Coordinates of C-alpha atoms in Angstrom, one line a residue:
M228 CA 75.9 8.4 -6.7
K229 CA 75.8 8.4 -3.0
K230 CA 73.8 5.4 -1.6
T231 CA 71.2 6.3 0.8
V232 CA 69.6 3.9 3.2
K233 CA 66.1 4.3 5.1
V234 CA 65.6 3.0 8.5
P235 CA 62.2 3.0 10.6
S236 CA 61.7 4.4 14.1
V237 CA 61.4 2.2 16.8
L238 CA 58.8 4.3 18.6
D239 CA 56.7 5.1 15.6
A240 CA 56.8 2.7 12.3
S241 CA 55.2 5.4 10.3
K242 CA 58.5 7.5 10.7
T243 CA 61.7 6.9 8.6
Y244 CA 65.2 8.3 8.5
E245 CA 67.7 8.4 5.8
Y246 CA 71.3 8.4 5.9
V247 CA 74.2 8.3 3.4
D248 CA 75.6 4.7 3.6
E249 CA 79.5 5.8 3.2
S250 CA 82.5 6.6 5.4
P251 CA 80.9 7.0 8.8
V252 CA 82.6 9.0 11.5
Q253 CA 83.8 6.5 14.1
G254 CA 82.9 7.3 17.9
G255 CA 83.9 5.1 20.9
V256 CA 80.9 2.9 20.5
K257 CA 79.0 4.0 17.5
D258 CA 79.4 4.6 13.7
V259 CA 77.7 8.1 12.9
Y260 CA 76.2 8.4 9.4
F261 CA 74.9 11.9 7.9
S262 CA 71.4 12.4 6.6
P263 CA 71.4 13.5 2.8
N264 CA 70.8 17.2 3.7
R265 CA 73.0 16.9 6.9
D266 CA 70.5 18.3 9.3
Y267 CA 70.6 15.1 11.6
V268 CA 72.8 12.1 12.0
V269 CA 71.9 8.3 12.7
A270 CA 74.2 6.9 14.9
F271 CA 74.4 3.1 15.3
Y272 CA 75.9 1.0 18.0
R273 CA 78.7 -1.5 16.6
T274 CA 77.4 -4.2 18.7
P275 CA 73.7 -5.3 19.6
L276 CA 72.2 -3.7 22.7
E277 CA 70.8 -5.5 25.7
V278 CA 67.0 -5.1 26.1
D279 CA 67.4 -2.8 29.4
Q280 CA 70.0 -0.7 27.3
K281 CA 67.3 -0.1 24.7
E282 CA 64.6 0.5 27.2
R283 CA 67.1 3.2 28.7
I284 CA 67.5 4.9 25.2
K285 CA 63.8 4.8 24.4
R286 CA 63.1 6.7 27.6
I287 CA 65.8 9.1 26.9
V288 CA 64.4 10.0 23.3
S289 CA 60.7 10.1 24.6
T290 CA 59.8 10.6 28.2
Y291 CA 63.0 12.8 29.2
L292 CA 62.7 14.6 25.9
D293 CA 59.2 15.4 26.5
N294 CA 59.9 16.5 30.0
I295 CA 62.5 19.2 28.5
Q296 CA 60.4 20.1 25.8
N297 CA 57.5 21.0 28.0
G298 CA 59.5 22.5 30.8
N299 CA 60.8 26.0 31.6
A300 CA 63.4 27.4 29.0
S301 CA 62.8 24.4 26.7
E302 CA 64.1 26.4 23.7
Y303 CA 67.4 27.1 25.7
F304 CA 68.1 23.7 26.6
I305 CA 67.1 21.9 23.2
D306 CA 68.8 24.6 21.0
E307 CA 71.8 25.7 23.1
I308 CA 72.9 23.4 26.0
F309 CA 72.0 19.8 24.7
R310 CA 72.2 17.7 21.7
W311 CA 69.6 15.5 22.8
P312 CA 68.5 12.4 20.3
Y313 CA 65.0 12.6 19.6
D314 CA 64.3 9.1 18.0
I315 CA 65.6 5.4 18.0
V316 CA 65.9 3.1 15.0
Q317 CA 66.7 -0.5 14.1
K318 CA 68.6 -1.9 11.2
D319 CA 68.9 -5.6 11.4
K320 CA 70.3 -6.4 14.9
L321 CA 72.0 -2.9 15.5
T322 CA 70.3 0.0 17.2
G323 CA 70.8 3.6 16.4
I324 CA 69.6 6.9 17.3
V325 CA 68.6 10.0 15.7
V326 CA 70.5 13.3 16.7
P327 CA 70.4 16.9 15.4
V328 CA 73.9 18.0 14.0
Y329 CA 76.0 20.2 15.8
H330 CA 75.6 24.0 15.4
K331 CA 78.3 25.5 12.8
K332 CA 79.6 27.6 15.6
F333 CA 81.0 24.4 17.3
F334 CA 83.4 23.7 14.0
F335 CA 86.7 25.3 14.0
A336 CA 87.0 28.1 11.1
K337 CA 90.9 28.2 11.6
G338 CA 93.7 26.5 13.4
Y339 CA 96.3 23.8 12.7
V340 CA 98.3 21.0 14.1
G341 CA 101.8 21.1 12.7
S342 CA 101.4 21.5 9.0
D343 CA 97.7 20.2 9.3
T344 CA 94.7 22.4 9.5
I345 CA 92.1 21.7 12.2
M346 CA 89.6 23.8 10.3
G347 CA 86.2 22.1 10.1
G348 CA 86.9 19.8 13.2
D349 CA 84.9 19.8 16.3
K350 CA 85.5 22.2 19.1
V351 CA 85.5 19.6 21.8
G352 CA 86.3 21.2 25.2
K353 CA 89.8 19.6 25.6
W354 CA 91.1 22.0 23.0
F355 CA 90.3 25.1 25.4
T356 CA 91.6 23.7 28.7
S357 CA 95.3 23.5 28.1
P358 CA 97.6 26.3 27.8
M359 CA 99.9 24.6 25.3
F360 CA 97.3 24.9 22.7
R361 CA 97.7 28.7 22.9
N362 CA 101.2 28.8 22.7
Q363 CA 102.6 30.4 19.5
H364 CA 105.5 28.4 19.5
Y365 CA 103.8 25.0 20.2
P366 CA 103.5 22.9 16.9
L367 CA 99.7 22.5 17.7
R368 CA 98.1 26.0 17.8
L369 CA 94.5 27.4 17.8
D370 CA 93.8 30.7 16.2
R371 CA 93.6 33.6 18.9
S372 CA 90.1 34.5 17.3
E373 CA 88.6 31.5 18.3
L374 CA 89.9 31.3 21.6
G375 CA 87.9 34.0 23.4
D376 CA 89.1 35.7 26.4
W377 CA 88.8 34.9 30.3
L378 CA 85.3 36.3 30.7
S379 CA 84.2 33.8 27.7
Y380 CA 84.9 30.8 30.0
F381 CA 82.8 32.1 32.8
Q382 CA 79.6 31.9 30.6
I383 CA 80.8 28.4 29.1
A384 CA 80.9 27.4 32.8
I385 CA 77.5 28.8 33.6
N386 CA 75.9 27.1 30.6
I387 CA 77.4 23.7 31.5
S388 CA 76.3 24.2 35.2
R389 CA 72.8 24.7 34.0
G390 CA 72.8 21.7 31.7
V391 CA 73.8 19.6 34.7
K392 CA 71.2 21.3 37.0
K393 CA 68.6 20.4 34.5
L394 CA 69.8 16.9 34.1
H395 CA 69.8 16.2 37.8
Q396 CA 66.3 18.1 38.3
M397 CA 65.0 15.3 36.0
G398 CA 66.6 12.6 38.3
L399 CA 69.2 11.7 35.6
A400 CA 72.9 11.7 35.6
H401 CA 75.4 12.2 32.5
S402 CA 77.7 9.4 33.7
D403 CA 80.5 10.6 31.4
L404 CA 80.8 14.5 32.0
S405 CA 84.2 15.5 30.5
Y406 CA 85.7 17.9 28.1
N407 CA 85.5 15.2 25.3
N408 CA 81.6 15.3 25.7
I409 CA 81.1 19.0 25.6
L410 CA 81.4 21.5 22.9
V411 CA 82.3 25.1 23.4
D412 CA 82.6 28.2 21.5
P413 CA 84.1 31.0 23.3
V414 CA 83.6 33.6 20.7
T415 CA 79.8 33.2 21.2
K416 CA 80.4 31.9 24.9
S417 CA 78.5 28.8 24.2
A418 CA 78.6 25.3 25.5
C419 CA 76.8 22.2 24.4
I420 CA 76.6 18.8 26.3
I421 CA 76.7 15.8 24.0
D422 CA 76.6 12.1 24.3
I423 CA 73.2 12.2 25.8
D424 CA 72.4 8.6 25.0
G425 CA 74.4 7.4 27.9
L426 CA 72.4 9.1 30.7
V427 CA 72.0 7.1 33.8
V428 CA 68.6 6.4 34.7
P429 CA 69.1 5.9 38.5
K430 CA 67.8 2.8 40.2
L431 CA 66.7 1.6 36.7
F432 CA 69.8 1.0 34.6
H433 CA 73.3 0.5 35.3
P434 CA 76.0 3.0 33.6
E435 CA 77.5 1.6 30.4
V436 CA 81.0 3.5 31.2
I437 CA 82.5 4.6 34.3
G438 CA 83.7 8.0 32.8
T439 CA 86.9 9.6 31.2
A440 CA 90.2 9.8 32.7
D441 CA 90.6 13.1 34.7
F442 CA 87.1 13.4 35.4
I443 CA 86.1 10.0 37.0
A444 CA 85.3 10.6 40.8
P445 CA 87.8 9.1 43.3
E446 CA 85.4 6.6 44.7
V447 CA 84.5 5.2 41.3
L448 CA 88.3 4.5 40.8
R449 CA 88.8 3.3 44.3
T450 CA 86.0 0.5 44.0
K451 CA 86.5 -0.1 40.2
H452 CA 88.0 -3.7 41.0
L453 CA 84.7 -4.8 42.9
N454 CA 81.9 -6.7 40.9
I455 CA 79.4 -4.5 39.5
K456 CA 76.6 -5.8 41.4
D457 CA 78.8 -5.6 44.7
P458 CA 77.0 -3.0 47.0
D459 CA 80.3 -1.4 47.8
R460 CA 81.0 -0.9 44.2
K461 CA 80.4 2.9 43.3
L462 CA 78.9 3.6 39.8
P463 CA 78.5 6.9 38.1
N464 CA 75.7 8.9 39.4
Q465 CA 74.7 12.5 40.3
K466 CA 77.4 13.0 43.0
T467 CA 79.9 11.8 40.4
D468 CA 78.7 14.4 38.0
L469 CA 79.3 16.9 40.6
H470 CA 83.1 16.0 40.8
A471 CA 83.3 16.0 37.1
L472 CA 81.5 19.5 36.8
A473 CA 84.0 21.1 39.4
V474 CA 87.1 19.8 37.5
L475 CA 85.6 21.0 34.2
I476 CA 85.0 24.5 35.8
Y477 CA 88.6 24.7 37.3
M478 CA 90.1 23.6 34.1
Y479 CA 88.3 26.1 31.9
L480 CA 89.3 28.9 34.2
L481 CA 92.8 27.7 35.3
R482 CA 93.9 25.4 32.4
R483 CA 95.4 22.8 34.5
H484 CA 94.0 19.8 36.3
P485 CA 93.3 20.0 40.2
L486 CA 94.5 16.6 41.2
R487 CA 97.6 16.1 38.8
G488 CA 100.4 17.3 40.9
G489 CA 103.8 16.3 41.6
K490 CA 103.3 13.1 43.8
I491 CA 104.1 9.7 42.3
W492 CA 102.4 6.9 44.4
D493 CA 103.5 3.9 42.5
L494 CA 106.3 3.3 39.7
D495 CA 103.6 1.4 37.8
S496 CA 101.9 3.9 35.6
E497 CA 98.4 2.1 35.7
K498 CA 98.6 1.8 39.6
D499 CA 99.7 5.3 40.0
E500 CA 96.9 6.5 38.1
L501 CA 94.4 4.7 40.2
L502 CA 95.9 6.1 43.3
S503 CA 96.5 9.6 42.2
M504 CA 93.0 10.0 41.0
G505 CA 91.3 7.6 43.4
E506 CA 92.1 6.5 46.9
K507 CA 95.2 9.0 47.4
A508 CA 93.5 12.0 45.5
I509 CA 94.9 15.5 46.9
F510 CA 94.3 18.8 45.6
V511 CA 97.3 20.3 44.2
E512 CA 96.2 23.5 46.0
H513 CA 95.6 22.2 49.3
P514 CA 96.2 24.9 51.8
T515 CA 97.8 22.4 54.4
D516 CA 98.7 19.2 52.8
T517 CA 101.9 19.8 50.5
T518 CA 102.1 16.1 49.2
N519 CA 100.7 16.8 45.8
Y520 CA 102.0 20.3 45.2
V521 CA 103.0 20.9 41.5
K522 CA 107.0 20.8 41.0
P523 CA 107.6 23.8 38.7
D524 CA 110.8 22.3 37.4
H525 CA 108.8 19.2 36.2
L526 CA 106.4 21.3 34.0
K527 CA 106.7 21.6 30.3
K528 CA 108.0 24.9 29.0
W529 CA 104.6 25.4 27.5
D530 CA 102.9 25.0 30.8
A531 CA 105.2 27.1 32.7
F532 CA 102.8 29.9 33.6
W533 CA 99.2 28.2 33.9
G534 CA 100.5 25.0 35.2
D535 CA 102.1 26.5 38.3
P536 CA 99.4 27.2 41.0
K537 CA 101.8 29.7 42.7
K538 CA 101.8 31.9 39.7
V539 CA 98.1 31.6 38.8
P540 CA 96.4 30.3 42.2
Y541 CA 92.7 29.3 42.2
T542 CA 92.1 32.4 44.4
I543 CA 92.2 34.5 41.4
T544 CA 88.7 33.4 40.5
G545 CA 87.4 35.3 43.5
P546 CA 85.8 34.6 46.9
Y547 CA 82.6 32.8 45.7
L548 CA 84.4 30.3 43.2
S549 CA 87.3 29.7 45.6
E550 CA 85.1 28.7 48.4
L551 CA 83.3 26.2 46.0
F552 CA 86.7 24.9 44.9
R553 CA 87.8 24.1 48.4
K554 CA 84.5 22.2 48.9
A555 CA 84.7 20.3 46.1
F556 CA 88.6 19.3 46.0
I557 CA 89.2 19.2 49.9
D558 CA 85.8 18.9 51.7
G559 CA 84.0 16.7 49.1
L560 CA 86.7 15.1 47.2
H561 CA 86.3 11.7 49.2
D562 CA 83.2 12.6 50.6
P563 CA 80.4 13.0 47.8
I564 CA 77.7 14.3 49.8
R565 CA 79.8 17.5 50.7
R566 CA 80.3 18.3 46.8
P567 CA 78.6 21.8 45.6
I568 CA 75.6 21.2 43.5
A569 CA 75.4 22.5 39.9
N570 CA 73.1 25.5 41.2
E571 CA 75.7 26.7 43.7
W572 CA 78.3 26.7 40.7
E573 CA 75.8 28.7 38.6
T574 CA 75.1 31.4 41.4
A575 CA 79.0 31.6 42.3
L576 CA 80.0 32.0 38.6
L577 CA 77.2 34.9 38.1
K578 CA 78.1 36.6 41.2
T579 CA 81.7 36.3 40.1
V580 CA 81.0 38.0 36.7
D581 CA 80.0 41.0 38.6
L582 CA 83.4 41.3 40.1
I583 CA 85.4 41.1 36.7
Q584 CA 87.3 44.1 35.5
P585 CA 88.6 44.8 32.1
C586 CA 92.4 44.8 31.9
H587 CA 94.0 48.2 31.1
N588 CA 96.7 46.4 28.8
K589 CA 95.1 46.2 25.4
D590 CA 97.7 43.4 24.5
C591 CA 96.7 41.3 27.7
A592 CA 95.5 38.0 26.1
E593 CA 92.8 37.3 28.9
K594 CA 91.4 40.9 28.6
W595 CA 89.6 40.5 32.2
Y596 CA 90.4 39.5 35.6
V597 CA 88.6 39.2 38.9
F598 CA 89.0 42.2 41.4
D599 CA 91.1 40.9 44.3
N600 CA 89.4 43.2 47.0
S601 CA 92.8 45.0 47.2
N602 CA 93.4 48.6 47.3
Q603 CA 95.6 48.5 44.3
P604 CA 94.3 45.8 42.1
R605 CA 96.3 44.4 39.1
C606 CA 95.9 42.0 36.4
P607 CA 97.2 38.4 37.4
F608 CA 97.9 37.5 33.8
C609 CA 99.8 40.4 32.6
G610 CA 100.6 42.4 35.8
T611 CA 99.1 45.6 34.6
P612 CA 97.9 47.7 37.8
H613 CA 94.2 49.1 37.5
Q614 CA 94.2 52.7 36.7
G615 CA 92.1 55.3 38.4
T616 CA 89.3 55.1 40.9
L617 CA 87.4 51.9 41.1
P618 CA 83.6 52.2 42.4
V619 CA 82.8 49.2 44.4
L620 CA 79.0 48.8 44.8
D621 CA 77.6 46.6 47.7
L622 CA 74.0 45.4 47.3
Y623 CA 71.6 45.5 50.3
F624 CA 68.2 44.1 50.6
K625 CA 65.2 45.3 52.7
F626 CA 65.1 43.1 56.0
K627 CA 62.3 45.2 57.5
D628 CA 61.4 48.8 57.7
D629 CA 64.4 51.0 57.8
V630 CA 66.7 47.8 58.1
W631 CA 68.9 46.9 55.2
K632 CA 71.1 43.7 55.2
P633 CA 74.0 43.0 52.7
E634 CA 73.6 40.4 50.4
N635 CA 77.4 39.1 49.9
H636 CA 77.1 40.4 46.5
R637 CA 79.0 43.2 45.1
I638 CA 79.3 45.0 41.5
M639 CA 82.9 46.2 40.3
V640 CA 81.9 49.1 38.3
Y641 CA 83.7 49.6 34.9
H642 CA 83.5 52.1 32.2
N643 CA 80.0 51.7 29.9
Q644 CA 79.1 48.7 32.1
Y645 CA 75.3 47.9 32.3
L646 CA 72.9 47.6 35.1
F647 CA 70.3 45.2 34.9
K648 CA 66.9 44.1 36.4
W649 CA 68.6 41.2 38.4
H650 CA 70.8 43.7 40.1
V651 CA 67.9 46.1 40.9
S652 CA 65.3 43.4 42.4
K653 CA 65.7 40.0 44.3
K654 CA 62.4 39.1 42.5
V655 CA 64.3 38.9 39.0
I656 CA 66.5 35.7 39.2
R657 CA 69.3 35.5 36.7
N658 CA 68.8 32.2 35.2
E659 CA 67.9 30.4 32.1
N660 CA 64.1 31.9 32.6
L661 CA 64.9 35.3 31.8
T662 CA 62.7 36.9 29.3
A663 CA 64.0 39.2 26.5
E664 CA 62.5 42.1 28.3
D665 CA 64.6 41.1 31.4
K666 CA 67.6 41.1 29.8
R667 CA 67.3 44.7 28.7
P668 CA 69.5 47.1 30.6
V669 CA 67.9 49.5 32.8
G670 CA 71.0 51.8 33.4
Y671 CA 74.7 51.9 32.9
F672 CA 77.8 53.2 34.5
T673 CA 80.2 55.5 32.8
F674 CA 83.3 57.7 33.5
H675 CA 82.0 61.1 32.6
Q676 CA 84.2 64.4 32.9
G677 CA 86.4 62.8 35.4
K678 CA 83.5 61.4 37.6
W679 CA 82.0 58.1 37.8
V680 CA 78.0 58.1 37.1
L681 CA 75.3 55.8 37.3
V682 CA 72.7 56.8 34.3
N683 CA 69.1 55.7 34.9
Q684 CA 67.5 54.5 31.9
S685 CA 64.3 53.2 32.8
L686 CA 63.9 52.8 36.6
P687 CA 60.9 54.7 38.0
S688 CA 61.9 55.1 41.5
M689 CA 65.6 55.4 41.7
K690 CA 66.8 57.7 44.6
D691 CA 69.9 59.1 46.0
V692 CA 69.3 58.3 49.6
T693 CA 72.3 60.3 50.9
E694 CA 71.2 63.5 49.4
Q695 CA 67.4 62.6 49.4
K696 CA 66.9 63.2 45.7
E697 CA 64.9 61.5 43.0
I698 CA 66.8 60.2 40.1
P699 CA 64.2 60.0 37.3
P700 CA 64.7 58.0 34.0
N701 CA 67.4 59.9 31.8
S702 CA 69.2 61.3 34.6
M703 CA 72.4 60.6 36.3
V704 CA 74.0 60.4 39.7
E705 CA 77.4 60.7 40.5
L706 CA 79.2 57.8 42.5
T707 CA 81.0 59.2 45.6
D708 CA 82.5 57.5 48.4
G709 CA 79.9 56.7 51.0
K710 CA 76.9 57.2 48.6
K711 CA 73.8 55.3 49.1
I712 CA 71.3 54.7 46.1
L713 CA 68.0 53.0 46.2
L714 CA 67.4 51.4 43.0
S715 CA 63.9 50.5 43.4
D716 CA 61.3 51.2 46.2
E717 CA 59.1 48.3 45.0
E718 CA 59.2 44.8 46.9
G719 CA 62.5 43.0 46.5
G720 CA 64.1 46.4 45.4
R721 CA 67.8 46.8 46.4
L722 CA 69.9 49.5 47.7
I723 CA 73.6 50.0 46.7
Y724 CA 76.3 51.4 48.9
V725 CA 79.4 53.0 47.1
T726 CA 83.1 52.6 47.9
L727 CA 85.6 54.0 46.0
A728 CA 88.7 51.8 45.8
N729 CA 92.2 52.5 44.4
Q730 CA 92.2 56.3 45.1

């Protein structure tokens, strides 16, 4: 017979929570017990908390939870992006938090380590940032069906960026943003930020941890030796979150670390770590400083492709993300104020998704790649050239009467690709606040009888400006070189200019 224990809520004495008192899952600082029906867990800190630590957690499970629940897109953030604790309990001298269990999509259905299965294990982000786990000859292997494709990781990065954006909008910082504290499911393109109880409430409570190796900002490591109350000591904050966010996005898309190159600064491994990730940190793809370039002959055979920036340079992520990687790992690496904010990452990722093309090699592991703005594009992962013409649509907005300006945003067309409201109008922003109606396609592109066409499904005022012809719903227009198409004549409506590449 399983023994269940009841514990009262600290915030509301009339509430109690039950957990099964056996074989807790041990985390870094907490012991985790499941409720009898496994719909929540009670996680107890192993050591008694200080008064200010308890107060911080009380605010997280009340004030800040209320903020999210009563804010925009509350369902999206509570159900998808965060596993937010919703109460605090006390048993003797130990404090615990009540947290909803992870969604079943965040547990492996297959996979193995040597002869041992990982089925049922958490899909922590670390599993998906290293090429070795994908190699069929490596003793630890993830099942191909659970890895998704390259496009999956763009949506994962978008979700993480939105989560960080939300925390920062509330004045919070995660403090330990890393692939250990994010669950991902490439199949459904989902990401969930966990360990919310460690949030930093700026100017009220000191962070409990300085972060996880690989994701700690250089200024934190550089001043680690100073007393925690020293004004020169740098502790986790929103700017250090932004370093970790940039590292995460780089690792999900490029499957290597942006700072772990070939330079050894000290023969003592601990000192070398402090220098290479702190005071001496240098981007492994720095355009002018070769000090920390990767030495391909030092790579493990499992990492030979993704681990070598010359084979898979960061520029394959396209112009918008490349610019942010330069800002994060060159301009902002040692100057926190210059790091891109979460909203910049979200915007760049979304614009890059519009540049993505399907690979024509059905056996390509990544399936998708970013158009490289060349006349003869090819997949950087398997080398397969793009086949046939490729319509490039540049978006323009109406600056004033008869004056249209480019938006630095383009759509790379592929067969059966959808057109959405956020492409048609500047007034529809592609973010977490989109309604179900906003997410419905309003048109689609297809290769029909040897021609590229745009089919208008529901736009009332689409017009072929070049031919001065209306394009009513349920009709189509051919995409030819130099064609101008007005998507909407309403305020905020856009015009597209067509260029046919790869002719």
